[in-house]
PDB file of C-alpha atoms in Angstrom:
ATOM      1  CA  MET A   1    -211.750 -52.816  42.730  1.00 78.00           C
ATOM      2  CA  HIS A   2    -212.337 -50.933  39.395  1.00 91.00           C
ATOM      3  CA  THR A   3    -213.868 -52.689  36.338  1.00 96.00           C
ATOM      4  CA  VAL A   4    -212.019 -52.553  33.008  1.00 97.00           C
ATOM      5  CA  GLY A   5    -214.280 -50.043  31.836  1.00 97.00           C
ATOM      6  CA  GLU A   6    -213.527 -47.661  34.728  1.00 97.00           C
ATOM      7  CA  LEU A   7    -209.909 -47.988  34.351  1.00 97.00           C
ATOM      8  CA  LEU A   8    -210.056 -47.297  30.649  1.00 97.00           C
ATOM      9  CA  ARG A   9    -212.336 -44.230  31.194  1.00 97.00           C
ATOM     10  CA  GLN A  10    -209.595 -43.007  33.851  1.00 96.00           C
ATOM     11  CA  TRP A  11    -206.797 -43.456  31.079  1.00 96.00           C
ATOM     12  CA  ARG A  12    -208.888 -41.719  28.542  1.00 97.00           C
ATOM     13  CA  HIS A  13    -209.324 -38.790  30.626  1.00 96.00           C
ATOM     14  CA  ARG A  14    -205.765 -38.750  31.764  1.00 93.00           C
ATOM     15  CA  ARG A  15    -204.986 -38.505  28.092  1.00 94.00           C
ATOM     16  CA  ARG A  16    -207.650 -35.846  27.449  1.00 95.00           C
ATOM     17  CA  LEU A  17    -209.494 -37.658  24.744  1.00 97.00           C
ATOM     18  CA  SER A  18    -213.126 -37.753  24.079  1.00 97.00           C
ATOM     19  CA  GLN A  19    -214.875 -41.156  23.321  1.00 97.00           C
ATOM     20  CA  LEU A  20    -214.905 -40.134  19.865  1.00 97.00           C
ATOM     21  CA  ASP A  21    -211.142 -39.520  19.558  1.00 97.00           C
ATOM     22  CA  LEU A  22    -210.308 -42.674  21.180  1.00 97.00           C
ATOM     23  CA  ALA A  23    -212.852 -44.585  18.759  1.00 97.00           C
ATOM     24  CA  ILE A  24    -211.160 -42.974  15.771  1.00 97.00           C
ATOM     25  CA  ALA A  25    -207.655 -43.858  16.918  1.00 97.00           C
ATOM     26  CA  ALA A  26    -208.695 -47.378  17.643  1.00 97.00           C
ATOM     27  CA  GLU A  27    -210.850 -47.882  14.489  1.00 96.00           C
ATOM     28  CA  VAL A  28    -213.880 -48.715  16.445  1.00 97.00           C
ATOM     29  CA  SER A  29    -217.207 -46.969  17.060  1.00 97.00           C
ATOM     30  CA  ALA A  30    -217.641 -44.371  19.650  1.00 96.00           C
ATOM     31  CA  ARG A  31    -220.780 -46.385  20.860  1.00 97.00           C
ATOM     32  CA  HIS A  32    -218.598 -49.416  21.411  1.00 97.00           C
ATOM     33  CA  VAL A  33    -216.143 -47.372  23.672  1.00 97.00           C
ATOM     34  CA  SER A  34    -219.190 -45.859  25.578  1.00 97.00           C
ATOM     35  CA  LEU A  35    -220.356 -49.483  26.046  1.00 97.00           C
ATOM     36  CA  VAL A  36    -217.193 -50.758  27.188  1.00 97.00           C
ATOM     37  CA  GLU A  37    -216.637 -48.053  29.681  1.00 97.00           C
ATOM     38  CA  THR A  38    -219.980 -48.358  31.264  1.00 97.00           C
ATOM     39  CA  GLY A  39    -219.745 -52.201  31.437  1.00 96.00           C
ATOM     40  CA  LYS A  40    -222.536 -52.734  29.044  1.00 96.00           C
ATOM     41  CA  SER A  41    -220.122 -54.664  26.666  1.00 95.00           C
ATOM     42  CA  ARG A  42    -217.448 -56.942  27.700  1.00 95.00           C
ATOM     43  CA  PRO A  43    -214.267 -56.388  25.661  1.00 96.00           C
ATOM     44  CA  SER A  44    -211.990 -58.938  24.354  1.00 97.00           C
ATOM     45  CA  ALA A  45    -208.513 -59.048  25.699  1.00 98.00           C
ATOM     46  CA  GLU A  46    -207.352 -57.902  22.068  1.00 97.00           C
ATOM     47  CA  MET A  47    -209.865 -54.803  22.024  1.00 97.00           C
ATOM     48  CA  ILE A  48    -208.489 -53.859  25.603  1.00 98.00           C
ATOM     49  CA  LEU A  49    -204.820 -53.956  24.375  1.00 98.00           C
ATOM     50  CA  ARG A  50    -206.020 -51.918  21.234  1.00 97.00           C
ATOM     51  CA  LEU A  51    -207.479 -49.291  23.274  1.00 98.00           C
ATOM     52  CA  ALA A  52    -204.635 -49.368  25.796  1.00 97.00           C
ATOM     53  CA  GLU A  53    -202.109 -48.809  23.008  1.00 96.00           C
ATOM     54  CA  GLN A  54    -204.003 -45.881  21.616  1.00 97.00           C
ATOM     55  CA  LEU A  55    -204.030 -44.453  25.176  1.00 96.00           C
ATOM     56  CA  ASP A  56    -200.297 -45.163  25.580  1.00 94.00           C
ATOM     57  CA  VAL A  57    -200.921 -47.149  28.668  1.00 95.00           C
ATOM     58  CA  PRO A  58    -197.654 -48.482  30.289  1.00 94.00           C
ATOM     59  CA  LEU A  59    -197.241 -52.376  30.038  1.00 96.00           C
ATOM     60  CA  ARG A  60    -197.590 -52.644  33.826  1.00 95.00           C
ATOM     61  CA  GLU A  61    -201.014 -50.923  33.850  1.00 95.00           C
ATOM     62  CA  ARG A  62    -202.097 -52.963  30.546  1.00 97.00           C
ATOM     63  CA  ASN A  63    -201.649 -55.993  32.735  1.00 97.00           C
ATOM     64  CA  ARG A  64    -203.972 -54.431  35.355  1.00 97.00           C
ATOM     65  CA  LEU A  65    -206.648 -53.751  32.761  1.00 98.00           C
ATOM     66  CA  LEU A  66    -206.595 -57.398  31.440  1.00 98.00           C
ATOM     67  CA  LEU A  67    -206.837 -58.648  35.173  1.00 97.00           C
ATOM     68  CA  ALA A  68    -209.819 -56.245  35.813  1.00 97.00           C
ATOM     69  CA  ALA A  69    -211.554 -57.868  32.700  1.00 97.00           C
ATOM     70  CA  GLY A  70    -210.630 -61.381  33.805  1.00 97.00           C
ATOM     71  CA  PHE A  71    -207.845 -62.257  31.477  1.00 98.00           C
ATOM     72  CA  ALA A  72    -204.268 -63.411  32.158  1.00 97.00           C
ATOM     73  CA  PRO A  73    -201.624 -60.795  32.231  1.00 97.00           C
ATOM     74  CA  ARG A  74    -199.951 -60.541  28.818  1.00 96.00           C
ATOM     75  CA  TYR A  75    -196.353 -59.019  29.678  1.00 96.00           C
ATOM     76  CA  ALA A  76    -193.797 -60.409  32.029  1.00 94.00           C
ATOM     77  CA  GLU A  77    -191.894 -58.598  34.549  1.00 93.00           C
ATOM     78  CA  ARG A  78    -188.291 -60.016  34.915  1.00 91.00           C
ATOM     79  CA  PRO A  79    -185.114 -58.867  36.538  1.00 88.00           C
ATOM     80  CA  LEU A  80    -182.913 -56.926  34.268  1.00 86.00           C
ATOM     81  CA  ASP A  81    -179.963 -59.343  34.960  1.00 84.00           C
ATOM     82  CA  GLN A  82    -181.964 -62.452  34.285  1.00 87.00           C
ATOM     83  CA  GLU A  83    -180.699 -64.625  31.321  1.00 90.00           C
ATOM     84  CA  SER A  84    -183.875 -64.188  29.210  1.00 89.00           C
ATOM     85  CA  LEU A  85    -183.017 -60.357  29.231  1.00 91.00           C
ATOM     86  CA  SER A  86    -179.217 -60.802  28.905  1.00 93.00           C
ATOM     87  CA  ALA A  87    -179.124 -59.091  25.481  1.00 93.00           C
ATOM     88  CA  ALA A  88    -181.180 -56.017  26.816  1.00 93.00           C
ATOM     89  CA  TRP A  89    -178.602 -55.901  29.832  1.00 94.00           C
ATOM     90  CA  ASP A  90    -175.586 -56.072  27.383  1.00 95.00           C
ATOM     91  CA  ALA A  91    -177.095 -53.467  25.359  1.00 94.00           C
ATOM     92  CA  ILE A  92    -177.368 -51.030  28.127  1.00 96.00           C
ATOM     93  CA  GLU A  93    -174.061 -51.784  29.486  1.00 96.00           C
ATOM     94  CA  ARG A  94    -172.696 -51.219  26.026  1.00 97.00           C
ATOM     95  CA  VAL A  95    -174.509 -47.926  25.818  1.00 97.00           C
ATOM     96  CA  LEU A  96    -172.964 -46.762  29.180  1.00 97.00           C
ATOM     97  CA  ARG A  97    -169.553 -47.719  28.407  1.00 97.00           C
ATOM     98  CA  ALA A  98    -169.550 -46.111  25.064  1.00 97.00           C
ATOM     99  CA  HIS A  99    -170.582 -43.021  26.626  1.00 97.00           C
ATOM    100  CA  GLU A 100    -167.373 -42.686  28.732  1.00 97.00           C
ATOM    101  CA  PRO A 101    -165.425 -40.554  29.654  1.00 96.00           C
ATOM    102  CA  TYR A 102    -168.878 -38.974  30.473  1.00 97.00           C
ATOM    103  CA  PRO A 103    -171.399 -39.915  33.067  1.00 97.00           C
ATOM    104  CA  ALA A 104    -174.260 -42.075  32.250  1.00 98.00           C
ATOM    105  CA  LEU A 105    -176.657 -44.480  34.265  1.00 97.00           C
ATOM    106  CA  ALA A 106    -179.874 -46.436  33.742  1.00 97.00           C
ATOM    107  CA  ILE A 107    -182.708 -45.813  36.055  1.00 97.00           C
ATOM    108  CA  ASP A 108    -185.943 -47.635  36.536  1.00 95.00           C
ATOM    109  CA  ARG A 109    -189.516 -45.983  36.823  1.00 93.00           C
ATOM    110  CA  ARG A 110    -188.960 -44.749  40.510  1.00 95.00           C
ATOM    111  CA  TRP A 111    -185.404 -43.358  39.551  1.00 97.00           C
ATOM    112  CA  ASP A 112    -183.552 -46.154  41.268  1.00 97.00           C
ATOM    113  CA  ILE A 113    -180.108 -46.746  39.423  1.00 97.00           C
ATOM    114  CA  VAL A 114    -179.934 -50.104  37.877  1.00 96.00           C
ATOM    115  CA  MET A 115    -176.505 -49.693  36.262  1.00 96.00           C
ATOM    116  CA  SER A 116    -173.880 -46.849  35.655  1.00 97.00           C
ATOM    117  CA  ASN A 117    -170.553 -46.315  34.019  1.00 97.00           C
ATOM    118  CA  ARG A 118    -167.325 -45.597  35.860  1.00 95.00           C
ATOM    119  CA  ALA A 119    -167.684 -41.767  35.194  1.00 96.00           C
ATOM    120  CA  ILE A 120    -170.131 -41.738  37.876  1.00 95.00           C
ATOM    121  CA  ASP A 121    -167.883 -42.873  40.580  1.00 94.00           C
ATOM    122  CA  PRO A 122    -166.091 -39.464  41.298  1.00 90.00           C
ATOM    123  CA  PHE A 123    -169.618 -37.805  42.114  1.00 93.00           C
ATOM    124  CA  LEU A 124    -170.235 -40.459  44.919  1.00 93.00           C
ATOM    125  CA  ALA A 125    -166.976 -39.851  46.778  1.00 90.00           C
ATOM    126  CA  ALA A 126    -168.360 -37.316  49.248  1.00 86.00           C
ATOM    127  CA  VAL A 127    -171.909 -38.919  49.446  1.00 95.00           C
ATOM    128  CA  ALA A 128    -173.343 -40.441  52.761  1.00 97.00           C
ATOM    129  CA  PRO A 129    -172.866 -44.024  52.884  1.00 96.00           C
ATOM    130  CA  ASP A 130    -176.433 -44.963  53.556  1.00 96.00           C
ATOM    131  CA  LEU A 131    -177.532 -43.182  50.351  1.00 97.00           C
ATOM    132  CA  LEU A 132    -175.353 -45.609  48.389  1.00 96.00           C
ATOM    133  CA  VAL A 133    -177.114 -48.796  49.747  1.00 95.00           C
ATOM    134  CA  PRO A 134    -178.869 -50.361  46.804  1.00 93.00           C
ATOM    135  CA  PRO A 135    -181.218 -49.544  45.536  1.00 94.00           C
ATOM    136  CA  ILE A 136    -179.558 -46.203  45.010  1.00 96.00           C
ATOM    137  CA  ASN A 137    -182.227 -43.384  44.086  1.00 97.00           C
ATOM    138  CA  MET A 138    -181.185 -40.667  41.575  1.00 96.00           C
ATOM    139  CA  VAL A 139    -183.514 -38.191  43.062  1.00 96.00           C
ATOM    140  CA  ARG A 140    -182.541 -38.852  46.559  1.00 96.00           C
ATOM    141  CA  LEU A 141    -178.864 -38.978  45.854  1.00 96.00           C
ATOM    142  CA  GLY A 142    -179.113 -35.424  43.927  1.00 95.00           C
ATOM    143  CA  LEU A 143    -181.364 -33.692  46.362  1.00 96.00           C
ATOM    144  CA  ASP A 144    -180.534 -34.939  49.831  1.00 96.00           C
ATOM    145  CA  PRO A 145    -178.330 -32.619  51.795  1.00 96.00           C
ATOM    146  CA  ARG A 146    -176.069 -35.482  52.596  1.00 97.00           C
ATOM    147  CA  GLY A 147    -175.695 -36.339  48.773  1.00 97.00           C
ATOM    148  CA  LEU A 148    -174.828 -34.281  45.849  1.00 96.00           C
ATOM    149  CA  ALA A 149    -177.352 -31.285  46.757  1.00 96.00           C
ATOM    150  CA  PRO A 150    -174.292 -29.147  48.387  1.00 96.00           C
ATOM    151  CA  HIS A 151    -172.315 -29.588  45.245  1.00 96.00           C
ATOM    152  CA  ILE A 152    -175.012 -28.432  42.893  1.00 96.00           C
ATOM    153  CA  VAL A 153    -174.699 -24.661  42.181  1.00 96.00           C
ATOM    154  CA  ASN A 154    -178.015 -24.376  40.674  1.00 95.00           C
ATOM    155  CA  LEU A 155    -179.948 -26.629  42.903  1.00 95.00           C
ATOM    156  CA  ALA A 156    -183.153 -24.639  42.807  1.00 93.00           C
ATOM    157  CA  GLN A 157    -183.384 -24.797  39.070  1.00 92.00           C
ATOM    158  CA  VAL A 158    -182.351 -28.485  38.990  1.00 93.00           C
ATOM    159  CA  ARG A 159    -185.111 -29.130  41.487  1.00 94.00           C
ATOM    160  CA  THR A 160    -187.718 -27.384  39.507  1.00 91.00           C
ATOM    161  CA  LEU A 161    -186.631 -29.347  36.255  1.00 91.00           C
ATOM    162  CA  LEU A 162    -186.926 -32.699  38.288  1.00 93.00           C
ATOM    163  CA  ARG A 163    -190.316 -31.483  39.526  1.00 94.00           C
ATOM    164  CA  ILE A 164    -191.697 -30.929  36.024  1.00 92.00           C
ATOM    165  CA  ARG A 165    -190.271 -34.256  34.712  1.00 92.00           C
ATOM    166  CA  ILE A 166    -191.564 -36.379  37.640  1.00 95.00           C
ATOM    167  CA  ALA A 167    -194.984 -34.626  37.987  1.00 93.00           C
ATOM    168  CA  ARG A 168    -195.322 -35.294  34.194  1.00 91.00           C
ATOM    169  CA  GLN A 169    -194.393 -38.952  34.634  1.00 92.00           C
ATOM    170  CA  LEU A 170    -197.013 -39.369  37.444  1.00 92.00           C
ATOM    171  CA  ALA A 171    -199.729 -37.805  35.359  1.00 88.00           C
ATOM    172  CA  THR A 172    -198.749 -40.402  32.607  1.00 84.00           C
ATOM    173  CA  ALA A 173    -198.306 -43.417  35.279  1.00 86.00           C
ATOM    174  CA  PRO A 174    -199.209 -42.861  38.550  1.00 87.00           C
ATOM    175  CA  ASP A 175    -196.978 -44.717  41.081  1.00 91.00           C
ATOM    176  CA  PRO A 176    -197.205 -44.809  45.042  1.00 93.00           C
ATOM    177  CA  GLY A 177    -193.315 -45.124  45.311  1.00 92.00           C
ATOM    178  CA  LEU A 178    -192.771 -42.226  42.921  1.00 94.00           C
ATOM    179  CA  THR A 179    -195.383 -40.167  44.518  1.00 95.00           C
ATOM    180  CA  ALA A 180    -193.714 -40.564  48.040  1.00 95.00           C
ATOM    181  CA  LEU A 181    -190.364 -39.629  46.586  1.00 94.00           C
ATOM    182  CA  TYR A 182    -191.994 -36.518  44.941  1.00 95.00           C
ATOM    183  CA  GLU A 183    -193.718 -35.606  48.292  1.00 94.00           C
ATOM    184  CA  ASP A 184    -190.226 -35.893  50.063  1.00 93.00           C
ATOM    185  CA  TYR A 185    -188.196 -33.903  47.820  1.00 93.00           C
ATOM    186  CA  LEU A 186    -189.950 -32.178  45.119  1.00 92.00           C
ATOM    187  CA  ALA A 187    -193.509 -30.936  46.442  1.00 84.00           C
ATOM    188  CA  PRO A 188    -194.186 -27.453  45.581  1.00 73.00           C
ATOM    189  CA  HIS A 189    -194.018 -26.344  49.330  1.00 60.00           C
ATOM    190  CA  SER A 190    -190.194 -26.706  49.121  1.00 48.00           C
ATOM    191  CA  VAL A 191    -188.270 -23.487  49.718  1.00 52.00           C
ATOM    192  CA  ASP A 192    -187.080 -23.021  46.119  1.00 55.00           C
ATOM    193  CA  ALA A 193    -190.568 -24.107  44.599  1.00 49.00           C
ATOM    194  CA  SER A 194    -191.114 -20.749  42.725  1.00 51.00           C
ATOM    195  CA  GLN A 195    -187.496 -20.859  40.979  1.00 56.00           C
ATOM    196  CA  PRO A 196    -188.382 -20.217  37.298  1.00 56.00           C
ATOM    197  CA  VAL A 197    -187.188 -22.171  34.419  1.00 52.00           C
ATOM    198  CA  GLU A 198    -187.443 -20.433  31.274  1.00 54.00           C
ATOM    199  CA  SER A 199    -186.823 -23.538  29.007  1.00 51.00           C
ATOM    200  CA  GLU A 200    -186.479 -27.268  29.487  1.00 47.00           C
ATOM    201  CA  VAL A 201    -184.002 -27.496  26.592  1.00 53.00           C
ATOM    202  CA  ALA A 202    -180.428 -28.173  27.611  1.00 63.00           C
ATOM    203  CA  ILE A 203    -180.748 -26.494  31.013  1.00 81.00           C
ATOM    204  CA  PRO A 204    -177.141 -27.579  32.663  1.00 90.00           C
ATOM    205  CA  MET A 205    -176.740 -28.994  35.956  1.00 93.00           C
ATOM    206  CA  ILE A 206    -173.749 -27.029  37.450  1.00 96.00           C
ATOM    207  CA  PHE A 207    -171.547 -29.123  39.981  1.00 96.00           C
ATOM    208  CA  SER A 208    -168.861 -27.565  42.293  1.00 95.00           C
ATOM    209  CA  PHE A 209    -166.072 -29.910  43.411  1.00 90.00           C
ATOM    210  CA  GLY A 210    -162.865 -28.369  45.216  1.00 83.00           C
ATOM    211  CA  GLY A 211    -163.612 -25.027  43.452  1.00 86.00           C
ATOM    212  CA  ARG A 212    -164.025 -26.288  40.012  1.00 91.00           C
ATOM    213  CA  GLU A 213    -167.327 -25.970  38.285  1.00 95.00           C
ATOM    214  CA  LEU A 214    -168.584 -28.803  35.915  1.00 95.00           C
ATOM    215  CA  ARG A 215    -171.418 -28.139  33.559  1.00 96.00           C
ATOM    216  CA  LEU A 216    -173.526 -30.965  32.167  1.00 96.00           C
ATOM    217  CA  PHE A 217    -176.720 -31.372  30.306  1.00 94.00           C
ATOM    218  CA  SER A 218    -178.696 -34.637  29.876  1.00 94.00           C
ATOM    219  CA  THR A 219    -180.400 -36.781  27.452  1.00 94.00           C
ATOM    220  CA  THR A 220    -182.862 -39.776  27.958  1.00 94.00           C
ATOM    221  CA  THR A 221    -182.919 -42.940  25.944  1.00 94.00           C
ATOM    222  CA  THR A 222    -185.559 -45.645  26.187  1.00 93.00           C
ATOM    223  CA  PHE A 223    -186.258 -49.106  24.561  1.00 91.00           C
ATOM    224  CA  GLY A 224    -188.293 -48.545  21.411  1.00 87.00           C
ATOM    225  CA  THR A 225    -190.669 -51.427  21.458  1.00 85.00           C
ATOM    226  CA  PRO A 226    -190.403 -53.126  24.773  1.00 88.00           C
ATOM    227  CA  MET A 227    -192.586 -56.273  25.404  1.00 91.00           C
ATOM    228  CA  ASP A 228    -191.372 -56.605  29.102  1.00 94.00           C
ATOM    229  CA  ILE A 229    -192.411 -54.376  31.898  1.00 95.00           C
ATOM    230  CA  THR A 230    -188.878 -53.897  33.057  1.00 94.00           C
ATOM    231  CA  LEU A 231    -187.584 -52.736  29.776  1.00 94.00           C
ATOM    232  CA  ASP A 232    -190.595 -50.556  29.361  1.00 94.00           C
ATOM    233  CA  GLU A 233    -189.648 -48.825  32.579  1.00 94.00           C
ATOM    234  CA  VAL A 234    -185.951 -48.439  32.172  1.00 96.00           C
ATOM    235  CA  ALA A 235    -184.346 -45.258  30.840  1.00 96.00           C
ATOM    236  CA  ILE A 236    -180.819 -44.264  30.286  1.00 97.00           C
ATOM    237  CA  GLU A 237    -179.712 -40.789  31.363  1.00 97.00           C
ATOM    238  CA  SER A 238    -176.540 -39.648  29.291  1.00 97.00           C
ATOM    239  CA  TYR A 239    -174.603 -36.498  30.463  1.00 97.00           C
ATOM    240  CA  TYR A 240    -172.650 -34.190  28.120  1.00 96.00           C
ATOM    241  CA  PRO A 241    -170.313 -31.466  29.072  1.00 96.00           C
ATOM    242  CA  THR A 242    -171.528 -28.001  27.874  1.00 94.00           C
ATOM    243  CA  ASP A 243    -168.134 -26.424  27.697  1.00 94.00           C
ATOM    244  CA  ALA A 244    -164.370 -27.196  27.041  1.00 96.00           C
ATOM    245  CA  ASP A 245    -163.297 -27.140  30.717  1.00 95.00           C
ATOM    246  CA  SER A 246    -165.940 -29.679  31.652  1.00 96.00           C
ATOM    247  CA  ALA A 247    -165.082 -32.030  28.810  1.00 96.00           C
ATOM    248  CA  ALA A 248    -161.281 -31.664  29.654  1.00 95.00           C
ATOM    249  CA  TYR A 249    -162.033 -32.707  33.329  1.00 94.00           C
ATOM    250  CA  PHE A 250    -163.653 -36.006  32.361  1.00 94.00           C
ATOM    251  CA  THR A 251    -160.992 -36.686  29.633  1.00 94.00           C
ATOM    252  CA  ALA A 252    -158.257 -36.243  32.038  1.00 93.00           C
ATOM    253  CA  LEU A 253    -160.093 -38.341  34.667  1.00 87.00           C
ATOM    254  CA  ASP A 254    -160.550 -41.242  32.120  1.00 84.00           C
ATOM    255  CA  ALA A 255    -156.872 -41.027  31.077  1.00 85.00           C
ATOM    256  CA  GLY A 256    -155.600 -41.146  34.567  1.00 80.00           C
ATOM    257  CA  ARG A 257    -157.985 -44.312  35.378  1.00 73.00           C
ATOM    258  CA  GLN A 258    -156.610 -45.887  32.201  1.00 69.00           C
ATOM    259  CA  SER A 259    -152.857 -45.152  32.733  1.00 56.00           C
ATOM    260  CA  PRO A 260    -150.916 -48.240  34.054  1.00 52.00           C
ATOM    261  CA  ALA A 261    -149.563 -48.105  37.651  1.00 48.00           C
ATOM    262  CA  LEU A 262    -145.840 -47.245  38.100  1.00 40.00           C
TER     263      LEU A 262
END
């Protein structure tokens, strides 16, 4: 088991900071950072959290730092639908509904879908039933041959973009489950691993259903100041049409859904 000093040093290296860089940011001496990392000084819980804040350590890992130093965890992890998180659950639901008629969904740190709006439903019609058994994983849903992969025109480009995003996420906050997902669907030995991506700005996902193409780009929203691990790890993916034809498809679909039955 790693000591708190070893863990802090790992995070500092991961963020590519020197001891002096961290010391200046945390308003402590470089000597104190060195003593903490080598185990010659036992930091207080407040000092651990101050250093973790400057290192942008995820809340889940901040608890691990505290435990390694002999302190109780500071951050709770509760199911998103628990009553104590009802305000956050309602906020996510409102954001997803407000984004209709366009698709939007909320995912956790392993890209499992925790909530989605109605505009997602048409995309799931041709997906293998076992891929829709909760928890539904967004990466598996998109890249599995029995999922959406056959309908994504620019699949190689989308796979490359996901590879970049998840590799960056793993560099920031390593996770065994996400690593396994990466190895299964995004490892560089994939057949299309060399597909170039000139820019990560508004690269569309191009879907083809029944001969009709839908072009969408996405944005990501997170909670600003979460104090709960669950909220810290939730992200909302919102999709927007890139052209008038794609927008018209979703508008017509929404109008049909809201029309009263005859």
